[in-house]
N, CA and C atoms as an extended XYZ file, in Angstrom:
360
Properties=species:S:1:pos:R:3:atomname:S:1:resname:S:1:resid:I:1 pbc="F F F"
N       125.227       46.757      -57.314 N   UNK     1
C       124.185       47.014      -57.058 CA  UNK     1
C       123.675       46.142      -56.340 C   UNK     1
N       122.333       46.262      -56.087 N   UNK     2
C       121.597       44.577      -55.384 CA  UNK     2
C       120.230       44.608      -56.231 C   UNK     2
N       119.349       43.922      -56.111 N   UNK     3
C       118.542       42.983      -57.227 CA  UNK     3
C       117.326       44.254      -56.627 C   UNK     3
N       117.198       44.630      -55.524 N   UNK     4
C       116.127       45.379      -55.090 CA  UNK     4
C       116.599       46.748      -55.611 C   UNK     4
N       117.613       47.330      -55.632 N   UNK     5
C       117.590       48.693      -55.788 CA  UNK     5
C       117.951       48.871      -57.529 C   UNK     5
N       118.356       47.474      -58.070 N   UNK     6
C       117.911       47.628      -59.490 CA  UNK     6
C       116.518       47.593      -59.951 C   UNK     6
N       115.829       46.882      -59.287 N   UNK     7
C       114.122       46.620      -59.468 CA  UNK     7
C       113.631       48.024      -59.205 C   UNK     7
N       114.099       48.807      -58.345 N   UNK     8
C       113.210       49.909      -57.966 CA  UNK     8
C       113.982       51.718      -59.254 C   UNK     8
N       115.315       50.915      -59.708 N   UNK     9
C       115.466       51.809      -60.554 CA  UNK     9
C       114.743       51.331      -61.571 C   UNK     9
N       114.633       50.229      -62.400 N   UNK    10
C       114.022       50.261      -63.314 CA  UNK    10
C       112.213       50.129      -63.425 C   UNK    10
N       111.693       50.012      -62.035 N   UNK    11
C       110.198       50.472      -61.774 CA  UNK    11
C       110.138       51.698      -62.489 C   UNK    11
N       111.515       52.711      -61.335 N   UNK    12
C       110.886       54.062      -61.673 CA  UNK    12
C       111.292       54.198      -63.358 C   UNK    12
N       112.059       53.958      -64.199 N   UNK    13
C       112.101       54.516      -65.392 CA  UNK    13
C       111.482       53.267      -66.192 C   UNK    13
N       110.361       52.231      -65.754 N   UNK    14
C       109.296       52.071      -66.792 CA  UNK    14
C       108.138       52.748      -66.899 C   UNK    14
N       107.911       54.030      -66.475 N   UNK    15
C       106.880       55.448      -66.403 CA  UNK    15
C       107.991       55.970      -67.570 C   UNK    15
N       106.799       55.731      -68.869 N   UNK    16
C       107.099       56.455      -69.837 CA  UNK    16
C       107.472       58.370      -69.931 C   UNK    16
N       107.251       58.849      -68.893 N   UNK    17
C       106.991       59.915      -68.370 CA  UNK    17
C       108.451       60.633      -67.781 C   UNK    17
N       109.187       58.990      -66.843 N   UNK    18
C       110.297       59.640      -65.883 CA  UNK    18
C       111.481       59.115      -66.659 C   UNK    18
N       111.107       58.104      -68.073 N   UNK    19
C       112.357       58.290      -68.574 CA  UNK    19
C       112.562       58.734      -69.570 C   UNK    19
N       111.613       59.528      -70.070 N   UNK    20
C       111.462       61.084      -70.646 CA  UNK    20
C       112.407       62.066      -70.527 C   UNK    20
N       111.498       62.008      -69.000 N   UNK    21
C       112.528       63.065      -68.344 CA  UNK    21
C       114.016       62.800      -67.703 C   UNK    21
N       114.260       61.009      -67.446 N   UNK    22
C       116.029       60.858      -67.685 CA  UNK    22
C       116.300       60.888      -68.422 C   UNK    22
N       115.848       61.123      -69.844 N   UNK    23
C       116.880       61.139      -71.004 CA  UNK    23
C       117.090       62.329      -71.558 C   UNK    23
N       115.968       63.408      -71.002 N   UNK    24
C       116.277       64.996      -70.954 CA  UNK    24
C       117.632       65.241      -70.484 C   UNK    24
N       117.706       64.152      -69.113 N   UNK    25
C       119.156       64.666      -68.541 CA  UNK    25
C       120.038       64.596      -68.373 C   UNK    25
N       120.080       62.623      -68.843 N   UNK    26
C       121.447       62.404      -69.547 CA  UNK    26
C       121.595       63.390      -70.495 C   UNK    26
N       121.037       63.775      -71.403 N   UNK    27
C       121.067       64.469      -72.430 CA  UNK    27
C       121.883       65.523      -72.214 C   UNK    27
N       121.410       66.378      -70.783 N   UNK    28
C       121.950       67.460      -70.824 CA  UNK    28
C       123.218       68.044      -69.679 C   UNK    28
N       123.910       65.961      -69.718 N   UNK    29
C       125.383       66.081      -69.303 CA  UNK    29
C       125.152       66.143      -67.928 C   UNK    29
N       126.661       66.765      -67.487 N   UNK    30
C       126.601       66.814      -65.718 CA  UNK    30
C       126.245       68.200      -65.254 C   UNK    30
N       126.204       69.120      -65.855 N   UNK    31
C       125.453       70.570      -65.754 CA  UNK    31
C       124.156       70.571      -65.238 C   UNK    31
N       122.902       69.199      -65.511 N   UNK    32
C       121.810       69.291      -65.412 CA  UNK    32
C       121.011       70.034      -66.502 C   UNK    32
N       119.380       70.646      -65.855 N   UNK    33
C       118.803       71.278      -66.187 CA  UNK    33
C       117.720       71.449      -65.197 C   UNK    33
N       117.379       72.897      -65.292 N   UNK    34
C       116.438       73.049      -64.567 CA  UNK    34
C       114.765       72.413      -63.992 C   UNK    34
N       114.121       72.711      -63.469 N   UNK    35
C       113.059       71.993      -63.499 CA  UNK    35
C       112.048       73.220      -64.291 C   UNK    35
N       111.898       73.856      -64.367 N   UNK    36
C       111.369       74.904      -65.141 CA  UNK    36
C       111.746       74.640      -66.673 C   UNK    36
N       113.064       74.082      -67.262 N   UNK    37
C       113.590       73.410      -68.190 CA  UNK    37
C       112.947       72.819      -68.659 C   UNK    37
N       112.514       71.797      -68.597 N   UNK    38
C       112.251       70.043      -68.002 CA  UNK    38
C       111.041       70.422      -68.396 C   UNK    38
N       109.996       71.213      -67.328 N   UNK    39
C       108.356       71.256      -67.870 CA  UNK    39
C       108.488       72.020      -69.263 C   UNK    39
N       109.306       72.672      -69.818 N   UNK    40
C       108.983       73.255      -71.344 CA  UNK    40
C       109.179       72.381      -72.225 C   UNK    40
N       110.394       71.582      -71.936 N   UNK    41
C       110.745       70.427      -73.084 CA  UNK    41
C       110.076       69.449      -73.308 C   UNK    41
N       109.642       69.307      -71.916 N   UNK    42
C       108.248       67.995      -71.877 CA  UNK    42
C       106.577       68.161      -72.285 C   UNK    42
N       106.455       69.617      -72.172 N   UNK    43
C       104.916       70.530      -72.292 CA  UNK    43
C       104.201       69.286      -71.031 C   UNK    43
N       105.234       69.350      -69.854 N   UNK    44
C       104.426       68.806      -68.159 CA  UNK    44
C       103.971       70.188      -67.435 C   UNK    44
N       102.880       69.539      -66.803 N   UNK    45
C       102.786       70.547      -66.616 CA  UNK    45
C       103.548       70.218      -64.569 C   UNK    45
N       103.952       71.477      -64.430 N   UNK    46
C       104.912       71.758      -62.809 CA  UNK    46
C       104.506       70.367      -61.977 C   UNK    46
N       103.151       70.519      -61.365 N   UNK    47
C       102.689       69.663      -60.496 CA  UNK    47
C       102.932       67.983      -60.937 C   UNK    47
N       103.016       67.853      -61.999 N   UNK    48
C       103.119       66.432      -62.737 CA  UNK    48
C       104.544       66.007      -62.814 C   UNK    48
N       105.373       67.288      -63.407 N   UNK    49
C       106.743       66.998      -62.847 CA  UNK    49
C       107.268       66.992      -61.825 C   UNK    49
N       106.924       67.409      -61.188 N   UNK    50
C       107.281       67.662      -59.646 CA  UNK    50
C       107.590       66.237      -59.320 C   UNK    50
N       106.326       65.535      -59.359 N   UNK    51
C       106.210       63.957      -58.614 CA  UNK    51
C       106.765       63.085      -59.859 C   UNK    51
N       107.174       62.787      -60.811 N   UNK    52
C       108.032       62.221      -61.682 CA  UNK    52
C       109.577       62.735      -60.889 C   UNK    52
N       109.679       63.912      -61.179 N   UNK    53
C       111.192       64.329      -60.362 CA  UNK    53
C       111.352       63.278      -58.881 C   UNK    53
N       110.798       63.497      -57.823 N   UNK    54
C       110.461       63.138      -56.678 CA  UNK    54
C       110.675       61.030      -57.092 C   UNK    54
N       109.594       61.157      -57.707 N   UNK    55
C       110.257       59.456      -57.572 CA  UNK    55
C       111.347       59.066      -58.755 C   UNK    55
N       112.240       59.988      -58.653 N   UNK    56
C       113.535       59.343      -59.972 CA  UNK    56
C       114.460       59.860      -59.579 C   UNK    56
N       114.482       61.097      -58.077 N   UNK    57
C       115.039       61.121      -56.982 CA  UNK    57
C       115.159       59.995      -55.824 C   UNK    57
N       113.465       59.012      -55.296 N   UNK    58
C       113.868       57.976      -54.746 CA  UNK    58
C       115.043       56.939      -54.856 C   UNK    58
N       114.392       57.221      -56.494 N   UNK    59
C       115.155       55.763      -56.959 CA  UNK    59
C       116.598       55.890      -56.868 C   UNK    59
N       117.218       57.139      -57.064 N   UNK    60
C       118.775       56.804      -56.484 CA  UNK    60
C       119.409       57.288      -58.269 C   UNK    60
N       118.316       57.509      -59.129 N   UNK    61
C       118.775       58.030      -60.409 CA  UNK    61
C       118.875       59.485      -60.925 C   UNK    61
N       118.559       60.410      -60.326 N   UNK    62
C       118.683       61.770      -60.070 CA  UNK    62
C       119.553       62.524      -59.152 C   UNK    62
N       119.627       63.565      -59.281 N   UNK    63
C       120.132       64.220      -57.807 CA  UNK    63
C       119.355       66.122      -58.221 C   UNK    63
N       118.956       66.659      -57.161 N   UNK    64
C       118.584       67.829      -56.971 CA  UNK    64
C       119.054       68.749      -56.675 C   UNK    64
N       119.545       70.067      -57.396 N   UNK    65
C       120.429       70.762      -56.166 CA  UNK    65
C       119.908       72.460      -56.448 C   UNK    65
N       119.303       72.865      -55.170 N   UNK    66
C       118.772       73.942      -55.008 CA  UNK    66
C       119.879       75.198      -55.430 C   UNK    66
N       119.345       76.139      -56.163 N   UNK    67
C       119.764       77.536      -56.648 CA  UNK    67
C       118.418       78.012      -56.539 C   UNK    67
N       119.239       79.517      -55.184 N   UNK    68
C       117.673       80.019      -55.111 CA  UNK    68
C       116.485       79.281      -54.872 C   UNK    68
N       115.877       80.002      -55.119 N   UNK    69
C       114.739       79.466      -55.329 CA  UNK    69
C       113.987       78.049      -55.889 C   UNK    69
N       115.193       77.597      -56.991 N   UNK    70
C       114.697       77.161      -58.829 CA  UNK    70
C       116.010       75.905      -57.537 C   UNK    70
N       115.507       74.934      -58.346 N   UNK    71
C       115.863       73.072      -58.243 CA  UNK    71
C       116.528       73.260      -59.222 C   UNK    71
N       118.083       72.968      -59.706 N   UNK    72
C       118.689       71.911      -61.059 CA  UNK    72
C       118.727       70.815      -60.518 C   UNK    72
N       118.350       70.356      -61.788 N   UNK    73
C       118.131       68.465      -61.357 CA  UNK    73
C       119.086       67.551      -62.633 C   UNK    73
N       120.159       66.634      -62.016 N   UNK    74
C       120.780       65.912      -63.019 CA  UNK    74
C       120.865       64.194      -62.670 C   UNK    74
N       121.263       64.054      -64.167 N   UNK    75
C       120.882       62.076      -64.037 CA  UNK    75
C       122.310       62.220      -63.270 C   UNK    75
N       122.278       61.115      -62.478 N   UNK    76
C       123.179       60.626      -61.366 CA  UNK    76
C       123.797       59.571      -62.154 C   UNK    76
N       124.906       60.056      -62.780 N   UNK    77
C       126.261       59.091      -64.305 CA  UNK    77
C       126.416       57.572      -63.198 C   UNK    77
N       126.487       57.717      -61.810 N   UNK    78
C       127.308       56.469      -61.661 CA  UNK    78
C       126.431       55.640      -61.323 C   UNK    78
N       125.290       55.401      -60.808 N   UNK    79
C       123.960       55.466      -60.631 CA  UNK    79
C       123.353       55.330      -62.101 C   UNK    79
N       123.296       55.178      -62.603 N   UNK    80
C       123.399       54.821      -63.887 CA  UNK    80
C       124.697       53.767      -64.504 C   UNK    80
N       125.389       54.054      -64.733 N   UNK    81
C       126.513       53.059      -65.034 CA  UNK    81
C       126.593       51.466      -63.714 C   UNK    81
N       125.570       51.844      -62.549 N   UNK    82
C       126.106       50.712      -61.727 CA  UNK    82
C       124.374       50.314      -62.496 C   UNK    82
N       123.743       50.499      -62.523 N   UNK    83
C       122.920       49.594      -62.779 CA  UNK    83
C       122.964       48.930      -64.440 C   UNK    83
N       123.573       49.702      -65.323 N   UNK    84
C       123.852       48.707      -66.749 CA  UNK    84
C       125.218       48.086      -65.964 C   UNK    84
N       125.825       48.084      -65.358 N   UNK    85
C       126.601       46.694      -65.294 CA  UNK    85
C       126.225       45.571      -64.324 C   UNK    85
N       124.922       46.505      -63.526 N   UNK    86
C       124.019       45.305      -63.070 CA  UNK    86
C       123.272       43.712      -64.111 C   UNK    86
N       122.876       44.173      -65.055 N   UNK    87
C       122.678       44.308      -66.026 CA  UNK    87
C       122.844       43.540      -67.026 C   UNK    87
N       124.044       43.479      -67.426 N   UNK    88
C       124.565       43.314      -68.451 CA  UNK    88
C       126.290       42.004      -67.714 C   UNK    88
N       126.336       42.126      -66.450 N   UNK    89
C       127.413       41.252      -65.217 CA  UNK    89
C       127.099       40.003      -65.644 C   UNK    89
N       128.150       39.228      -66.204 N   UNK    90
C       128.244       38.069      -66.225 CA  UNK    90
C       126.971       38.010      -68.148 C   UNK    90
N       127.377       38.761      -68.377 N   UNK    91
C       126.930       38.163      -69.830 CA  UNK    91
C       127.284       37.162      -70.419 C   UNK    91
N       126.717       36.468      -71.235 N   UNK    92
C       126.814       35.409      -72.481 CA  UNK    92
C       127.988       34.692      -71.595 C   UNK    92
N       127.740       34.180      -70.319 N   UNK    93
C       128.720       33.872      -69.508 CA  UNK    93
C       130.087       34.185      -69.267 C   UNK    93
N       130.248       35.666      -69.480 N   UNK    94
C       131.615       35.903      -68.977 CA  UNK    94
C       132.378       36.602      -70.790 C   UNK    94
N       131.499       36.552      -71.339 N   UNK    95
C       132.087       36.667      -73.386 CA  UNK    95
C       131.576       37.622      -73.595 C   UNK    95
N       131.642       39.594      -73.424 N   UNK    96
C       131.003       39.672      -73.353 CA  UNK    96
C       131.201       40.443      -74.985 C   UNK    96
N       132.354       40.098      -75.414 N   UNK    97
C       132.038       40.480      -77.050 CA  UNK    97
C       131.390       39.833      -77.461 C   UNK    97
N       130.621       38.417      -77.189 N   UNK    98
C       129.507       37.554      -77.845 CA  UNK    98
C       128.263       37.790      -77.536 C   UNK    98
N       127.769       38.855      -76.503 N   UNK    99
C       126.652       39.188      -76.200 CA  UNK    99
C       126.517       40.550      -77.134 C   UNK    99
N       127.347       41.444      -77.693 N   UNK   100
C       126.603       42.145      -78.572 CA  UNK   100
C       126.270       43.363      -77.909 C   UNK   100
N       126.788       43.341      -76.457 N   UNK   101
C       126.231       44.681      -75.646 CA  UNK   101
C       127.305       45.914      -75.984 C   UNK   101
N       127.990       46.087      -77.636 N   UNK   102
C       128.716       47.167      -77.994 CA  UNK   102
C       127.369       47.625      -79.217 C   UNK   102
N       126.579       46.681      -79.247 N   UNK   103
C       125.391       47.108      -80.684 CA  UNK   103
C       125.054       48.329      -81.053 C   UNK   103
N       125.323       48.806      -82.546 N   UNK   104
C       124.969       50.314      -82.311 CA  UNK   104
C       123.304       50.530      -82.286 C   UNK   104
N       122.848       51.244      -81.955 N   UNK   105
C       121.551       51.994      -81.459 CA  UNK   105
C       120.767       52.040      -83.294 C   UNK   105
N       119.431       51.548      -82.544 N   UNK   106
C       118.901       51.076      -84.228 CA  UNK   106
C       117.804       52.682      -84.378 C   UNK   106
N       117.747       52.908      -85.206 N   UNK   107
C       116.288       54.977      -85.065 CA  UNK   107
C       115.116       53.816      -84.760 C   UNK   107
N       114.540       55.114      -84.074 N   UNK   108
C       113.752       54.900      -83.509 CA  UNK   108
C       111.763       54.495      -84.163 C   UNK   108
N       111.435       53.397      -83.666 N   UNK   109
C       110.526       52.871      -84.515 CA  UNK   109
C       109.445       53.967      -85.273 C   UNK   109
N       109.295       55.287      -84.805 N   UNK   110
C       108.420       56.469      -85.515 CA  UNK   110
C       109.766       56.678      -86.768 C   UNK   110
N       111.020       56.887      -86.925 N   UNK   111
C       111.747       57.392      -87.898 CA  UNK   111
C       111.524       56.665      -88.564 C   UNK   111
N       111.395       55.530      -88.989 N   UNK   112
C       111.431       54.646      -89.146 CA  UNK   112
C       109.915       54.379      -90.198 C   UNK   112
N       108.907       54.638      -89.172 N   UNK   113
C       107.565       54.335      -90.337 CA  UNK   113
C       107.699       55.478      -90.874 C   UNK   113
N       108.076       56.861      -90.348 N   UNK   114
C       107.776       58.439      -91.176 CA  UNK   114
C       108.464       58.241      -92.465 C   UNK   114
N       110.110       57.346      -92.421 N   UNK   115
C       110.658       57.422      -93.594 CA  UNK   115
C       110.052       56.152      -94.264 C   UNK   115
N       109.513       55.646      -93.798 N   UNK   116
C       108.551       54.044      -94.662 CA  UNK   116
C       107.545       54.723      -95.363 C   UNK   116
N       106.847       55.786      -94.510 N   UNK   117
C       105.278       56.295      -95.472 CA  UNK   117
C       106.033       57.180      -96.354 C   UNK   117
N       107.011       57.964      -95.973 N   UNK   118
C       107.478       58.970      -97.156 CA  UNK   118
C       108.333       58.367      -98.515 C   UNK   118
N       107.880       56.875      -98.736 N   UNK   119
C       109.051       56.489      -99.816 CA  UNK   119
C       107.745       56.130     -100.369 C   UNK   119
N       106.263       56.057      -99.735 N   UNK   120
C       105.458       55.800     -100.906 CA  UNK   120
C       104.939       56.393     -102.282 C   UNK   120
């Protein structure tokens, strides 16, 4: 992956709605989701969803497949993995174990803030 492709992908994911769409498609796996399902899950109007889906397709992060009158979208996992590899290439001068790239995910801030409020 080249820096231009990486920057295009990161710019597409830099918008909250597109990041939410991409995460939905990653969660859906290789089967993907129909556009209508995405719109309902994200409470997003169809025209807005279509705009963001187009941007993700242009960035090369998702693929759309026509199924009759509808379109099924899925994450392009090879593009996602290429982006991750590009971002972590030569991490810590090649000492990947020292980078902590496999660190466990932190819980979302909202969840921890809600938990703190409930403990008061």
